[in-house]
PDB file of C-alpha atoms in Angstrom:
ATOM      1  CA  UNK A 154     -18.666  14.986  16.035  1.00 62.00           C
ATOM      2  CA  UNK A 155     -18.355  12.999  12.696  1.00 71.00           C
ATOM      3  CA  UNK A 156     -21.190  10.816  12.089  1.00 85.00           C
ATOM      4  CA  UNK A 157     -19.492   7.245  12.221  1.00 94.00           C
ATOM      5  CA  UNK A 158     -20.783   4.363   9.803  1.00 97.00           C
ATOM      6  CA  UNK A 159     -19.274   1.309  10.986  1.00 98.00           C
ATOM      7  CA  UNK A 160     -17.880  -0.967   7.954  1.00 98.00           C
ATOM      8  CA  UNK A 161     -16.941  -4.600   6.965  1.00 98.00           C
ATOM      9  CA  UNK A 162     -14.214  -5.783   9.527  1.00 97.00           C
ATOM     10  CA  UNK A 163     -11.249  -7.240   6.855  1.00 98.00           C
ATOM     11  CA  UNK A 164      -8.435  -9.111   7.642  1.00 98.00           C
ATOM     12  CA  UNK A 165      -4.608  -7.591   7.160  1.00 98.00           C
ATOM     13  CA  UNK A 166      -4.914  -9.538   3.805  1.00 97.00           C
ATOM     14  CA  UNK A 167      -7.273  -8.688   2.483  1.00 98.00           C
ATOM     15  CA  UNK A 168      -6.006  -6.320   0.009  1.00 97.00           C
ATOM     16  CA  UNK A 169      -5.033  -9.585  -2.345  1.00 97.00           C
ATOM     17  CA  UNK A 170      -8.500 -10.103  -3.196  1.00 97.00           C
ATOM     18  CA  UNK A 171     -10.028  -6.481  -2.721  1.00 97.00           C
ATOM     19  CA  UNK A 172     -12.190  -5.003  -5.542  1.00 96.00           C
ATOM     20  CA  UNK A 173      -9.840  -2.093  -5.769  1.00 96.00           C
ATOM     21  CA  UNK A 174      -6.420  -2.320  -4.884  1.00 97.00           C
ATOM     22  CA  UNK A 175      -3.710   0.752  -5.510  1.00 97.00           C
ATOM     23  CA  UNK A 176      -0.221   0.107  -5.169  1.00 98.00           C
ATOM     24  CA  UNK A 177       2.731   3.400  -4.494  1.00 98.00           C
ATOM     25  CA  UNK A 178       6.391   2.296  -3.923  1.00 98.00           C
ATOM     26  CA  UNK A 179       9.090   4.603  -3.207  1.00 98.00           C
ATOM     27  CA  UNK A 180      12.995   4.002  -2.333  1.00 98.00           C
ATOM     28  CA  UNK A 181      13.764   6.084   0.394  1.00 98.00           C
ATOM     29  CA  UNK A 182      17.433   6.745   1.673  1.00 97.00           C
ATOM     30  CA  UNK A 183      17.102   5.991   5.419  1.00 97.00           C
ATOM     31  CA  UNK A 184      16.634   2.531   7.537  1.00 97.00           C
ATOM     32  CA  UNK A 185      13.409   0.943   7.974  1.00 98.00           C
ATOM     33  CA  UNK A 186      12.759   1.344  11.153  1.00 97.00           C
ATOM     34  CA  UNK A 187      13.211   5.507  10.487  1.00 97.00           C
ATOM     35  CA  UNK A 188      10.551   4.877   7.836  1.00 98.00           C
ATOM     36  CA  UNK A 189       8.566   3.221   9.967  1.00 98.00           C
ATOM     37  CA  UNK A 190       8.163   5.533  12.738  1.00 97.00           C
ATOM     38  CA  UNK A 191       7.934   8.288  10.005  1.00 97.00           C
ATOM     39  CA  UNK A 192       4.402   5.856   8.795  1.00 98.00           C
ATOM     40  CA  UNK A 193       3.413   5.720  12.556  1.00 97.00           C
ATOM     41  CA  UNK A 194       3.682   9.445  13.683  1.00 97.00           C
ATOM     42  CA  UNK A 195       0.344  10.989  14.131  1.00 96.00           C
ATOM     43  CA  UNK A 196       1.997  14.589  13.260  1.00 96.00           C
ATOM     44  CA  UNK A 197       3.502  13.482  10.140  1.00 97.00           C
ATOM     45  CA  UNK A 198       1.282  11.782   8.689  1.00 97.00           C
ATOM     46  CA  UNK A 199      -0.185  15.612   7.203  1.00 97.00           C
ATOM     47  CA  UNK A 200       2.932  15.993   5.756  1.00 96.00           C
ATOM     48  CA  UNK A 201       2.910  13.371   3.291  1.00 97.00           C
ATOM     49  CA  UNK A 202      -0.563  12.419   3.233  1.00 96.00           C
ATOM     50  CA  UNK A 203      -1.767  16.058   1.836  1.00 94.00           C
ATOM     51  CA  UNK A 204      -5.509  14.793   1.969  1.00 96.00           C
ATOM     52  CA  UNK A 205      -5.545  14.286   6.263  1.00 97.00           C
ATOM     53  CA  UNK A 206      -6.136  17.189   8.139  1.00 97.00           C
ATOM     54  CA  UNK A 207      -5.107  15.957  11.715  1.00 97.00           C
ATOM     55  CA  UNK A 208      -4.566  12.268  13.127  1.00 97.00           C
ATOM     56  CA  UNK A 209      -4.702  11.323  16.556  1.00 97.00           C
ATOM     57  CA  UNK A 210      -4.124   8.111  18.786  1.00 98.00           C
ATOM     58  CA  UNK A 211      -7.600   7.373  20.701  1.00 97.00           C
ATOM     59  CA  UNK A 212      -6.019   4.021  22.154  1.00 97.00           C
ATOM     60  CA  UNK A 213      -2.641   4.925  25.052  1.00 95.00           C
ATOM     61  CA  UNK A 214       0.566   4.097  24.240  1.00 94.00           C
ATOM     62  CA  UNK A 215       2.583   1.904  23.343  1.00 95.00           C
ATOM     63  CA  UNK A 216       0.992   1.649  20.068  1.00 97.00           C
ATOM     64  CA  UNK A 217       1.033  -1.499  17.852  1.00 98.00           C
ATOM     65  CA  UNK A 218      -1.952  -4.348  17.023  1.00 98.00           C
ATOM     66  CA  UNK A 219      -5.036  -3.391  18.159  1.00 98.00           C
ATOM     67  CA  UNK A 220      -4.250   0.119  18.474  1.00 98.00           C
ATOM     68  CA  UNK A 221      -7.141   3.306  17.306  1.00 98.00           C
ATOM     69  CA  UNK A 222      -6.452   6.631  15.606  1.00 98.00           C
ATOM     70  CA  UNK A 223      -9.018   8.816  13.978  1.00 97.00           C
ATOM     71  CA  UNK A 224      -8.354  10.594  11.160  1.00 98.00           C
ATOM     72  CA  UNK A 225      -9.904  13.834   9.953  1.00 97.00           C
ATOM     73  CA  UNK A 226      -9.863  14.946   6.171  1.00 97.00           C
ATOM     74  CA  UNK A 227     -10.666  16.931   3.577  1.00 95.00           C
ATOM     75  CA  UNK A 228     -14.404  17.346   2.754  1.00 92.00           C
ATOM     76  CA  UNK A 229     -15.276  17.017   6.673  1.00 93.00           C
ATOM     77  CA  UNK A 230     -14.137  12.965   5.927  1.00 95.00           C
ATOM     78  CA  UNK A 231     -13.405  11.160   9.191  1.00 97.00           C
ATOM     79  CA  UNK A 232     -11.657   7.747   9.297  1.00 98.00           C
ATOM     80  CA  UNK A 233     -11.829   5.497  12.992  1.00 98.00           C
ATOM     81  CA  UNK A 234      -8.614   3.095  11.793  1.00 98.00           C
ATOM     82  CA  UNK A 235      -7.822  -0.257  13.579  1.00 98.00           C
ATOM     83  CA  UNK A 236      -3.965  -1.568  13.272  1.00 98.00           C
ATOM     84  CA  UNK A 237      -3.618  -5.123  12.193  1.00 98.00           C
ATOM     85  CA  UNK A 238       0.251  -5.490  12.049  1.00 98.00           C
ATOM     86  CA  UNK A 239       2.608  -3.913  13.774  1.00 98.00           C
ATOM     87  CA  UNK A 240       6.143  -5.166  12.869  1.00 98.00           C
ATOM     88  CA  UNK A 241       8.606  -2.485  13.414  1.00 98.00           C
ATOM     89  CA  UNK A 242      10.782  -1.881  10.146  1.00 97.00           C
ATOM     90  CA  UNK A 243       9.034  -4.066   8.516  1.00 98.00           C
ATOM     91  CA  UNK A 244       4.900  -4.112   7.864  1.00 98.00           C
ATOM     92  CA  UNK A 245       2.386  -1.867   8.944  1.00 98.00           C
ATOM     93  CA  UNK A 246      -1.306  -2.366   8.050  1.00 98.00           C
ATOM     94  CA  UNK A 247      -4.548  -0.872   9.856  1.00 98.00           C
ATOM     95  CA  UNK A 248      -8.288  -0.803   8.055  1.00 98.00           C
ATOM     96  CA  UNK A 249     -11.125   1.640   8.687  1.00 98.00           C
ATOM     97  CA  UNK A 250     -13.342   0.050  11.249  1.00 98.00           C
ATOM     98  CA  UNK A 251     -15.818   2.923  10.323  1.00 98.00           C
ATOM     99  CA  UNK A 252     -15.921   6.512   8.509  1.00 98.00           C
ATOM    100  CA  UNK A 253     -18.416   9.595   8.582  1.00 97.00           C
ATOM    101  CA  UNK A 254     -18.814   8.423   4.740  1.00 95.00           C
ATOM    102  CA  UNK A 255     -20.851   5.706   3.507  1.00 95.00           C
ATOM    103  CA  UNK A 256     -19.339   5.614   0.031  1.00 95.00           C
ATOM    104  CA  UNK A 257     -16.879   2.272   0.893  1.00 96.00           C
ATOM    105  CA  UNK A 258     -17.648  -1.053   2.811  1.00 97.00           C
ATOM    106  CA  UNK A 259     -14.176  -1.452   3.678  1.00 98.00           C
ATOM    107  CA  UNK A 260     -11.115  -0.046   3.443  1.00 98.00           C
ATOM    108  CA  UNK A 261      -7.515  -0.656   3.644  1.00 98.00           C
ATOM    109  CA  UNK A 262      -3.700  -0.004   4.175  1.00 98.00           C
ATOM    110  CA  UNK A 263      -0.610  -1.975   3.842  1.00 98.00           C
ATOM    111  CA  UNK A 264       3.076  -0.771   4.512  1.00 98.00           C
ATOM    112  CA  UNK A 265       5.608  -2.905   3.181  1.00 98.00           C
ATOM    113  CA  UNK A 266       8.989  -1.962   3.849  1.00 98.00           C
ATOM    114  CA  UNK A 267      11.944  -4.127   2.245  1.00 98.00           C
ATOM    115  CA  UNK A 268      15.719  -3.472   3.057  1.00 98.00           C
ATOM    116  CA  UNK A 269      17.815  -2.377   0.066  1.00 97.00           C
ATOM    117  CA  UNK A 270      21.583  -1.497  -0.245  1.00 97.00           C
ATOM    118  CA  UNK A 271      21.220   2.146  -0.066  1.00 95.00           C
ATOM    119  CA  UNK A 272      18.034   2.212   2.541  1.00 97.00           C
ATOM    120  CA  UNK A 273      14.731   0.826   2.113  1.00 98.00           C
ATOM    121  CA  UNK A 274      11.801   0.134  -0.463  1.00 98.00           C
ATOM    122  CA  UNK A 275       8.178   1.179   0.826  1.00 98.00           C
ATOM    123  CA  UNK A 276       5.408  -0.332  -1.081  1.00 98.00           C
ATOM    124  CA  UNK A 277       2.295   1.176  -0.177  1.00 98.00           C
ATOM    125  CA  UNK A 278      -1.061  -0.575  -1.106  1.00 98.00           C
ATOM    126  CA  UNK A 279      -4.060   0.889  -0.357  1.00 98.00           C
ATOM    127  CA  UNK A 280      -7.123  -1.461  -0.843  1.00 98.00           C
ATOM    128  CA  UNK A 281     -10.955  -0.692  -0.826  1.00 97.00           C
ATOM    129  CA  UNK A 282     -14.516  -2.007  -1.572  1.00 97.00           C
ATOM    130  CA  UNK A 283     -16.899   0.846  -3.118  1.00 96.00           C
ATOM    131  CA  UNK A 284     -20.647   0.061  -1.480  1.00 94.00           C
ATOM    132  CA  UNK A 285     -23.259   0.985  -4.030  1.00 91.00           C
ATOM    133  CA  UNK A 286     -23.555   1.723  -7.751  1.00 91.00           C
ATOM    134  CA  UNK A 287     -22.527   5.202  -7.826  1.00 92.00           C
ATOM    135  CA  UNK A 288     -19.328   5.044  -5.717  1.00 91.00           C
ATOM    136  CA  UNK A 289     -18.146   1.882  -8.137  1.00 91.00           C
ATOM    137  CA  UNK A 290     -18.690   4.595 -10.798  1.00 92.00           C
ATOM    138  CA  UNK A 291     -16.829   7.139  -9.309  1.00 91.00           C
ATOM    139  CA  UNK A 292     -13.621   5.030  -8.646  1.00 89.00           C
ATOM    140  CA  UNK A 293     -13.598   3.703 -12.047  1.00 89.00           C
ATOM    141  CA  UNK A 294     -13.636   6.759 -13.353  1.00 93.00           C
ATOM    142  CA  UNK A 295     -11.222   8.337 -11.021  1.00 92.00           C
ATOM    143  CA  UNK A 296      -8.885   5.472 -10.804  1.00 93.00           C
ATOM    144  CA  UNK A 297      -6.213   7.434 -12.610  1.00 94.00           C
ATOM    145  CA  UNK A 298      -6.355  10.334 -10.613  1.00 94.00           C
ATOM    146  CA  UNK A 299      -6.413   8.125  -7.426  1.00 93.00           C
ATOM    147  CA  UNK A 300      -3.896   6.589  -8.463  1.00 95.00           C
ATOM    148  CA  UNK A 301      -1.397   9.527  -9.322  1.00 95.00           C
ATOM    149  CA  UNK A 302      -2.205  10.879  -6.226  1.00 95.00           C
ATOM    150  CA  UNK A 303      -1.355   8.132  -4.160  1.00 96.00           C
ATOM    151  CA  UNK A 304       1.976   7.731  -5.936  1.00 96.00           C
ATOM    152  CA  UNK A 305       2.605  11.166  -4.889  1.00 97.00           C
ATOM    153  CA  UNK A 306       1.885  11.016  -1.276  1.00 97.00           C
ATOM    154  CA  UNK A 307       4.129   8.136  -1.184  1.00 97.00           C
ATOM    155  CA  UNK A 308       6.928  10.437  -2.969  1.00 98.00           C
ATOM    156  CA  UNK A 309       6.537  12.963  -0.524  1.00 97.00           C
ATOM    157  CA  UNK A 310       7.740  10.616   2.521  1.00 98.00           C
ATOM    158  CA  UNK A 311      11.611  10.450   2.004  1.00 98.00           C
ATOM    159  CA  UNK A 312      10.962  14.040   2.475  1.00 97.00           C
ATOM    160  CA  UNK A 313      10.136  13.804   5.821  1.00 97.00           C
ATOM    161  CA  UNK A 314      12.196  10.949   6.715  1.00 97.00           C
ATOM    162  CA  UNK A 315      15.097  13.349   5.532  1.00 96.00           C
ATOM    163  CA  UNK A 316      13.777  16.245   7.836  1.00 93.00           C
ATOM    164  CA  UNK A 317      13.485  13.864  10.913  1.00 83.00           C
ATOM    165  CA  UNK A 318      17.098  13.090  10.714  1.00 69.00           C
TER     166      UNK A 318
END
């Protein structure tokens, strides 16, 4: 088992006034509540999100606030999320309540999902708080990167809204 380092306990807004905040939108073809059961499916979340390994629910269903999943990543990294909001179609947000890493204090993720004419827009914001010198270092420096490769994640999920139709 993943050792488990328990971290700061943020609110679902707290990604206004994080240290580091990312923001990904994407317009996806499709309604919002297909995008958001896309976001909440343990088995597709792989798809998009190429860093996660395997997710699964550790609280019974139904899901929604004050639900668990654990997340296992690359590099043997293991997230314990906590959802916030729940609001089918329209907002989904959970934090890490701890991780096997001790790199971040806290750490974030917002789904925003707007209607549009032709489907919906998801904005994605993913929000964090490095917890010592040397991780602050290593997301300014990689804060491009990070960036990039959030944008692409969030590319990847019309994908697999299209191939759950």
């Amino acid at each position: 088992m993943a050792a488990r380092h328990e971290m700061d306990q943020v609110d679902a807004d707290w990604a206004g006034t994080a240290p580091v905040r990312f923001d990904s939108s994407v317009e996806i073809d499709a309604s919002p509540e297909v995008v958001f059961d896309v976001l909440v499916d343990a088995d597709a979340l792989p798809r998009w999100a190429k860093v996660v390994r395997h997710a699964r629910w550790t609280t019974g269903e139904p899901h929604g606030v004050g639900s668990e999943r654990t997340v296992q990543m690359v590099a043997g990294l293991t997230g314990y999320e906590k959802f916030l909001v729940w609001e089918r179609g329209e907002r989904l947000v959970f934090r890490f309540d701890a991780s096997s890493s001790t790199a971040l204090s806290a750490f974030l993720e917002d789904y925003r999902i707007e209607p549009t004419s032709r489907g919906c827009r998801l904005t994605w914001i993913t929000a964090m708080a490095p917890k010592n010198p040397v991780a602050r270092l290593g997301v300014a420096v990689g804060r491009p990167v990070v960036g990039l490769t959030l944008q692409r994640f969030v590319d990847a999920i019309p994908r697999v809204v299209a191939d759950r139709a």
